[in-house]
Coordinates of C-alpha atoms in Angstrom, one line a residue:
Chain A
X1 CA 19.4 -26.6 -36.3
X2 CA 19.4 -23.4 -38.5
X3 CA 16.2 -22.2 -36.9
X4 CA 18.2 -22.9 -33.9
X5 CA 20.6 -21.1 -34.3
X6 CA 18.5 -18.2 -36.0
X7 CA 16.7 -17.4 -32.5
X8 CA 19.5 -17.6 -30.9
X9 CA 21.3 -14.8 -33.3
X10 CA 18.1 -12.9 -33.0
X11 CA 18.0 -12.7 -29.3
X12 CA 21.8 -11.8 -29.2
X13 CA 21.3 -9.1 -31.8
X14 CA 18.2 -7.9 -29.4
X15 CA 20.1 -8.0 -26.5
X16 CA 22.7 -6.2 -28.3
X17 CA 20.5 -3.5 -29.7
X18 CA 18.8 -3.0 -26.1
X19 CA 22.2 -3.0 -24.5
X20 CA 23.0 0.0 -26.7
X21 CA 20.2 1.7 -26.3
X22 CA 20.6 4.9 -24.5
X23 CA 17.6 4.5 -21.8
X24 CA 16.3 1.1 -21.7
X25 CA 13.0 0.5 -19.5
X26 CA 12.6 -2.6 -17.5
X27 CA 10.3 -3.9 -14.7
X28 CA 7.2 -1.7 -16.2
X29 CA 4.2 -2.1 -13.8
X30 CA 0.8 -0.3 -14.6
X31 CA -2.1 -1.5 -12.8
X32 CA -5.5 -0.8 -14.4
X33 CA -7.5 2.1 -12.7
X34 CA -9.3 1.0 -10.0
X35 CA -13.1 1.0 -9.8
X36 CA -14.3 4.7 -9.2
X37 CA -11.3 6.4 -9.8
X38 CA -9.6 8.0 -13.3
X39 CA -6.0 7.2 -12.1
X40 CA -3.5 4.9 -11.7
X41 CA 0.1 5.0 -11.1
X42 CA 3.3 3.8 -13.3
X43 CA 6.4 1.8 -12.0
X44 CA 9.8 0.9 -13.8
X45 CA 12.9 1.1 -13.9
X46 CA 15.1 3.1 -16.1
X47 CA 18.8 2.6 -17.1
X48 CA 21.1 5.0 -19.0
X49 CA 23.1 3.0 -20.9
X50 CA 25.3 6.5 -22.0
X51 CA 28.3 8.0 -20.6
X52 CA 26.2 11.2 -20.0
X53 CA 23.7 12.5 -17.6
X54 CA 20.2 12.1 -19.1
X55 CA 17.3 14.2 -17.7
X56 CA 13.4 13.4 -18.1
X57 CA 11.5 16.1 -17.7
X58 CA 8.2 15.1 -19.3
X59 CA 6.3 11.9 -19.8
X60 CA 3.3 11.4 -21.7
X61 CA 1.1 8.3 -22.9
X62 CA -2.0 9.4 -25.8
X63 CA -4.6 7.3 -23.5
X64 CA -4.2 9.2 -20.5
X65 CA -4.9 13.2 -20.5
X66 CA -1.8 13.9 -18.2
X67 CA 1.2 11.8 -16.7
X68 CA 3.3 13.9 -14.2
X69 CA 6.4 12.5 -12.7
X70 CA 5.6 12.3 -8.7
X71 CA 7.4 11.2 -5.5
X72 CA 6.0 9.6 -2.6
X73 CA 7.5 10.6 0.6
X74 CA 6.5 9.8 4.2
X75 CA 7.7 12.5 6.9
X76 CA 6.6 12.3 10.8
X77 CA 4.1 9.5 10.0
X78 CA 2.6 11.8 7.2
X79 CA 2.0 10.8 4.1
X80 CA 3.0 13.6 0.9
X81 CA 3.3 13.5 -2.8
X82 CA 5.2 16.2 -4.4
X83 CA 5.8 16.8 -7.8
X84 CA 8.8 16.2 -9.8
X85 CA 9.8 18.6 -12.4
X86 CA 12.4 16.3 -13.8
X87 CA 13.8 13.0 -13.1
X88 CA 17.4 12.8 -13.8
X89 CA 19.4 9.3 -14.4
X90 CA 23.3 9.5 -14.3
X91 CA 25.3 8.3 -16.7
X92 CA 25.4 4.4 -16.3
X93 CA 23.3 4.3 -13.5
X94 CA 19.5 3.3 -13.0
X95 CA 16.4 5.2 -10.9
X96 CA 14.0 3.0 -9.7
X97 CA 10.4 4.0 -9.8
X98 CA 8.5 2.0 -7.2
X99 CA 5.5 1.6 -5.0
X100 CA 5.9 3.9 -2.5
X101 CA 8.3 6.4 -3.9
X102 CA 9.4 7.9 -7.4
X103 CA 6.2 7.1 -9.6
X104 CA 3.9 8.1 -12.2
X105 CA 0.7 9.7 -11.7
X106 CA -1.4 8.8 -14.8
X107 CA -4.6 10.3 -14.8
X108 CA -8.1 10.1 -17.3
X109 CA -7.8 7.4 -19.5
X110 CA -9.4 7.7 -22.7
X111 CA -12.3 5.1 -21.7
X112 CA -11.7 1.0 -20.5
X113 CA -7.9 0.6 -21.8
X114 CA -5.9 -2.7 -21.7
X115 CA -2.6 -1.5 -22.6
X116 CA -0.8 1.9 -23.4
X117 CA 2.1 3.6 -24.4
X118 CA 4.5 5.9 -22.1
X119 CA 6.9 8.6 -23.8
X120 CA 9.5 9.9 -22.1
X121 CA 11.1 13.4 -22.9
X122 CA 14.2 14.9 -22.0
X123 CA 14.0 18.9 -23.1
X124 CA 14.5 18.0 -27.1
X125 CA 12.8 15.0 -27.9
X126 CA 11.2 11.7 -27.4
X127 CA 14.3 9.5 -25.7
X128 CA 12.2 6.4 -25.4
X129 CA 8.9 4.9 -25.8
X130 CA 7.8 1.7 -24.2
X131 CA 4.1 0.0 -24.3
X132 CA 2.9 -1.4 -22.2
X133 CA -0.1 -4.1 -20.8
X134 CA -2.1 -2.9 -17.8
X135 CA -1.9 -5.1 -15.0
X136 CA -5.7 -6.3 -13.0
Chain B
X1 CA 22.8 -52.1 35.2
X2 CA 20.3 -54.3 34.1
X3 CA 17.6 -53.8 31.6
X4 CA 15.0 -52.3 34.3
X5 CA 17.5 -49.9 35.6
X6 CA 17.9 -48.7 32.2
X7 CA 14.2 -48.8 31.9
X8 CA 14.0 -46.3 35.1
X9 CA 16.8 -44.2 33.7
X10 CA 14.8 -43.5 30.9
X11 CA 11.8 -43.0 32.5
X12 CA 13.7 -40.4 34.8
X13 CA 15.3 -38.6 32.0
X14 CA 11.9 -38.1 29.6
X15 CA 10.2 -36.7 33.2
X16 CA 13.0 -34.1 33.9
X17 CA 13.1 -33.2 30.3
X18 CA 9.1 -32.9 29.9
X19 CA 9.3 -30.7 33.1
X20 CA 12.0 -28.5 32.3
X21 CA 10.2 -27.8 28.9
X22 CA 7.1 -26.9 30.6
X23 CA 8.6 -25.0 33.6
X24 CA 10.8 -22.6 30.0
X25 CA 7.8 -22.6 28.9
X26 CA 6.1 -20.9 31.4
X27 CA 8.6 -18.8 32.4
X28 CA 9.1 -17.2 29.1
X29 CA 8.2 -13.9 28.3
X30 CA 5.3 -13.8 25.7
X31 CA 6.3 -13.4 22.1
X32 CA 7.2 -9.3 21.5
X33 CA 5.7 -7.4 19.1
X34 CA 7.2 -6.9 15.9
X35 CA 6.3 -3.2 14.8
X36 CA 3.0 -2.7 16.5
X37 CA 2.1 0.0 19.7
X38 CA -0.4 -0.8 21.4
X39 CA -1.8 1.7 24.1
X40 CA -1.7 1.3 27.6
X41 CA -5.2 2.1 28.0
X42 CA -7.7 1.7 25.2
X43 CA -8.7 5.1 24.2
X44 CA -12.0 6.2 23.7
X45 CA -13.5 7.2 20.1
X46 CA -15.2 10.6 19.7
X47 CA -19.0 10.9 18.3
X48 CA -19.3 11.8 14.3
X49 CA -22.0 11.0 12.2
X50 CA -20.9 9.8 8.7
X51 CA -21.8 7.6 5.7
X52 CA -21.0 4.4 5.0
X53 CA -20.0 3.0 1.5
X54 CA -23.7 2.2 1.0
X55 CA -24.8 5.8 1.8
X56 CA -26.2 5.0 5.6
X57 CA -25.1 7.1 8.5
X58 CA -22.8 5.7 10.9
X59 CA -21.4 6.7 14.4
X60 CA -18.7 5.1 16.2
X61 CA -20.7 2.2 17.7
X62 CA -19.8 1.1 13.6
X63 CA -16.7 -0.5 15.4
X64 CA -18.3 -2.2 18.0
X65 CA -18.6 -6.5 18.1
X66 CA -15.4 -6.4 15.9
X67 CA -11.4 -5.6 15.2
X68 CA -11.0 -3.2 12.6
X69 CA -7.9 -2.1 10.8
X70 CA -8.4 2.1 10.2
X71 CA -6.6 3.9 7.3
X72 CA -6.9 7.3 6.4
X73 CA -6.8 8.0 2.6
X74 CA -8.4 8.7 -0.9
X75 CA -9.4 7.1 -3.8
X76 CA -7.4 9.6 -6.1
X77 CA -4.2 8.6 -4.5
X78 CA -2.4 6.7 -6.8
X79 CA 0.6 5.3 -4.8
X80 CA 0.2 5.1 -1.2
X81 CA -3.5 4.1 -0.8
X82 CA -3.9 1.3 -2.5
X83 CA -0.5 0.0 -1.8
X84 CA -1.8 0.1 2.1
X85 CA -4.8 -1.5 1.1
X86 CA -3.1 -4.0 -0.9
X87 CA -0.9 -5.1 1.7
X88 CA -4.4 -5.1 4.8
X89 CA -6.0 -7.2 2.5
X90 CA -3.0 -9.5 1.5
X91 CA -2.3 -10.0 5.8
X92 CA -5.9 -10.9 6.5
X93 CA -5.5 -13.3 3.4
X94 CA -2.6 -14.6 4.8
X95 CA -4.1 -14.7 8.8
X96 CA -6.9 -16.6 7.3
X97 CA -4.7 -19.2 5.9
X98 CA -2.8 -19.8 9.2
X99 CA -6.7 -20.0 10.6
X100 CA -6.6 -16.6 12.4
X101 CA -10.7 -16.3 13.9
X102 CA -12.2 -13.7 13.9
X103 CA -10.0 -11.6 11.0
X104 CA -10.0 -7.7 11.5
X105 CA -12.1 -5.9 9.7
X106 CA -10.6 -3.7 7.2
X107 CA -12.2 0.5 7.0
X108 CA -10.7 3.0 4.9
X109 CA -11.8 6.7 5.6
X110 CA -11.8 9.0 3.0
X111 CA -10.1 12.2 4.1
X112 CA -11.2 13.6 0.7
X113 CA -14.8 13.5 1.4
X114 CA -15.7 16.2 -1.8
X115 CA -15.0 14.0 -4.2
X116 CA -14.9 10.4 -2.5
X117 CA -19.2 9.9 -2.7
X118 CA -20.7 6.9 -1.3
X119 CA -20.8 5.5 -4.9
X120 CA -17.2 5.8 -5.6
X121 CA -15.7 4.2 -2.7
X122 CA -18.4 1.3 -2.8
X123 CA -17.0 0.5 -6.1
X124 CA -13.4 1.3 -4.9
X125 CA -13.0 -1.4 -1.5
X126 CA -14.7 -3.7 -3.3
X127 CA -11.5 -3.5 -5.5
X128 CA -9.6 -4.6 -2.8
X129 CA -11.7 -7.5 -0.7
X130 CA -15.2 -8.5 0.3
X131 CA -15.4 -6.7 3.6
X132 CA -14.3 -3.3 3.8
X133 CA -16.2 -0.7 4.6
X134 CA -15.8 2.4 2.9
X135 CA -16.5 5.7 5.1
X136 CA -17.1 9.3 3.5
X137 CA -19.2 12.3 4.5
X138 CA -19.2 15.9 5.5
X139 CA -15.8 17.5 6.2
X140 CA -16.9 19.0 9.3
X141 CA -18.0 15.7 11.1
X142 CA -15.1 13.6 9.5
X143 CA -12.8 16.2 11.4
X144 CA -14.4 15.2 14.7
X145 CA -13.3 11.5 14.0
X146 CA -9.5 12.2 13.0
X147 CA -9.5 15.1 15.7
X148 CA -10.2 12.7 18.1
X149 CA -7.7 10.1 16.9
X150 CA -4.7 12.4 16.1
X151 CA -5.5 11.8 12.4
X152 CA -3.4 14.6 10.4
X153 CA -4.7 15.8 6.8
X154 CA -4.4 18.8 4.6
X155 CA -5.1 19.5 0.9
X156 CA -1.9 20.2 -1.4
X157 CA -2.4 22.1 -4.7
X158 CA -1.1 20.2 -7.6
X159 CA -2.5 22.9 -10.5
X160 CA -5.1 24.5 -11.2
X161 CA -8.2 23.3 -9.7
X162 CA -6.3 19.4 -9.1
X163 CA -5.1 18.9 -5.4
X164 CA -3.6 16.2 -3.6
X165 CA -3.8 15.7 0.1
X166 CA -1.4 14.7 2.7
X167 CA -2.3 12.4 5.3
X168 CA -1.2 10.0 8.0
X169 CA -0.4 7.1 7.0
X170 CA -0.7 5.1 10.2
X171 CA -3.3 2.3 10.5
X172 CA -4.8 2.6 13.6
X173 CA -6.4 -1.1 15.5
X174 CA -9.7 -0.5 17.1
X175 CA -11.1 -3.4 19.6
X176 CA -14.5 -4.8 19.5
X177 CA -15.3 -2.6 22.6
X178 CA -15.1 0.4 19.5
X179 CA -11.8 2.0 21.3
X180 CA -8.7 2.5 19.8
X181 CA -6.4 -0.3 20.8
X182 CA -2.8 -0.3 18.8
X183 CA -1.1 1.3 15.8
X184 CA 1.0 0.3 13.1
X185 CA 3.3 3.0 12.2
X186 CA 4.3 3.9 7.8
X187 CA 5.6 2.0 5.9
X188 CA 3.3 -1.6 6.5
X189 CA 4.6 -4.5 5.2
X190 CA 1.8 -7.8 5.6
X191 CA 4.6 -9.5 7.7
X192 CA 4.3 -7.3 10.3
X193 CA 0.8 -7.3 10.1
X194 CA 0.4 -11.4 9.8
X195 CA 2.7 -11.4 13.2
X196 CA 1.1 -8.6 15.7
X197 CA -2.3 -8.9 15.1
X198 CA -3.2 -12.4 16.5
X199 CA -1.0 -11.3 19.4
X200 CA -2.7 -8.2 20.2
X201 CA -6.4 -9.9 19.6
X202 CA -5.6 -12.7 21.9
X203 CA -3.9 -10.7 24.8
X204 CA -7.0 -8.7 25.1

C-alpha cells in the first residue's frame, strides 16, 4: 500500500514539476539516418507553459555537427525547405514540428548513434534539453 | 392465397430484386477517382541514358512490362523524401494485402545526381522496400528525363558550400507501355494511393 501510494505521489510530483516547466517537449520523433546519408530529421512538439513569448533561435545535440531549425513548404506542386532563424512559441501555446513542415535538420552524426540529446536555445541560455532514442 | 401463391410471390419478388440490382449495377458510373489525374492520352517518355542503383545504364524502355510510381528527390532531404517514400512503400504494402496483382513498381530519381552515386542510393531504397530502383547520373541527361516530363528542380544554398534543392513533389504513374499515364499531386497520403491505383491499372 505505501509503495502504492509512493508511485503515485511520484508521478503527481512529476507531472507537477513538468507542468511547471517553462517549455516542455512531447511527441519527440528521430528516426535513425538512413543508409547512405549523414542526416536525419527531428519532430516534437513544444509547449510554453509561461505567460510570455518564448523564442528558439538555436538548437543543438553534441552527436550531430549541426541542427538548424527548417520548414517544409510545398508551393505550385514544388517542393522547398527554407531555413528558420528562430522558432517562436507564444505564451501558453504549442508549435508542432511534424513530417512535412516545421522540423529539424540534423546532420553528421558522430558515428552509428542510438540515442541523443537536443538543446534548445533562446538568445541567453539553454531553455531545455530533452534526450532522446532514435527511432529504426 | 395459398401456400404456392406465396411460393410464386416470392419467387417473383427475389427475380425483380436480383434484376434491379444488376440492371444499378450496370448502369452506375464507375468508382471516381479520389486524388489522381490521369491523362487523356498517355504521353510519350523522352530518351536519356542514366544509371541505375546498381551502376548499369538505363533508358526509358527501364519502364516497360511494368507500373511504376516516379518521385523526384534526394537522399539528403530530410523531411519530404523519405516521408514520400514511406508512404509509396506503405500503399503497395497495403495493395498487397487487399491482393492488388501486379503492384507498381516504385523509382525514385535523384535530382541531386553530384552527390547521389550509384552506391548511396542502392543503400538508400533498400531502406525503404525490396523493389525500388534507384536512378542517378549525369546532370545533363537527367534534365532530358524531367524536361520531358515537366519535372521542376533547382539547387538552393543553405551556407557555405551545403545546398538544398527544390523539386516537384508530384509522383508521376507510368504504364507498362513506358508512357506516362497519371499523377498524384503533393501532399500523398497511402489512402489515396491504396484507392486510385487499382482503378487506373485496371481501366487500362
Amino acid at each position: 500500500m505505501r509503495f502504492v501510494l509512493t508511485v503515485i505521489l511520484t508521478a503527481m510530483l512529476s507531472a507537477c514539476l513538468a507542468e511547471r516547466a517553462p517549455l516542455v517537449a512531447t511527441d519527440i520523433v528521430v528516426p535513425k539516418p538512413r543508409p547512405g546519408t549523414q542526416m536525419t530529421a527531428g519532430y516534437l512538439t513544444l509547449r510554453n507553459n509561461t505567460t510570455q513569448t518564448i523564442t528558439i533561435t538555436q538548437v543543438s545535440s553534441p552527436e550531430f555537427e549541426s541542427v538548424e531549425m527548417h520548414e517544409s513548404v510545398l508551393e505550385d506542386g514544388v517542393a522547398r525547405m527554407r531555413p528558420l532563424r528562430d522558432l517562436t512559441i507564444r505564451a501558453g501555446q504549442s508549435v508542432q514540428l511534424e513530417p512535412g513542415g516545421k522540423h529539424l535538420m540534423l546532420t553528421r552524426p558522430v558515428g552509428e548513434i542510438e540515442a541523443t540529446t537536443l538543446e534548445f536555445y533562446n538568445s541567453e541560455a539553454v531553455m531545455l534539453t530533452v534526450n532522446v532514442t532514435l527511432t529504426d | 392465397m395459398g401456400p404456392k401463391n406465396i411460393f410464386i410471390a416470392i419467387v417473383a419478388v427475389i427475380a425483380i430484386g436480383t434484376g434491379a440490382w444488376f440492371s444499378s449495377r450496370l448502369l452506375l458510373p464507375p468508382p471516381a477517382l479520389q486524388t489522381a489525374t490521369v491523362l487523356p492520352a498517355p504521353g510519350e517518355l523522352p530518351e536519356f541514358s542514366l544509371l541505375d542503383h546498381n551502376g548499369q545504364a538505363i533508358g526509358r524502355d527501364v519502364f516497360d512490362g511494368h507500373w511504376s510510381l516516379v518521385f523526384f528527390g534526394f537522399t539528403r532531404c530530410p523531411d519530404i523524401c523519405p516521408l514520400t517514400l514511406q508512404v509509396l512503400s506503405n500503399a503497395n504494402m497495403q495493395l498487397a494485402d487487399k491482393g492488388q496483382k501486379p503492384l507498381p513498381r516504385i523509382v525514385l530519381v535523384s535530382v541531386d545526381p553530384e552527390r547521389d552515386t550509384p552506391e548511396i542510393m542502392q543503400q538508400y531504397v533498400a531502406y525503404f522496400g525490396d523493389d525500388i530502383l534507384g536512378v542517378t547520373g549525369e546532370l545533363e541527361e537527367l534534365r532530358k528525363l524531367t524536361r520531358g516530363l515537366g519535372i521542376f528542380f533547382e539547387k538552393a544554398v543553405l551556407d557555405g558550400d551545403n545546398y538544398s534543392i527544390n523539386h516537384s513533389a508530384v509522383v508521376l504513374v507510368i504504364n507498362p507501355d513506358g508512357r506516362l499515364h497519371a499523377l498524384f499531386g503533393a501532399p500523398h497520403l497511402a489512402e489515396n494511393y491504396v484507392h486510385d491505383l487499382p482503378l487506373i491499372m485496371a481501366r487500362r
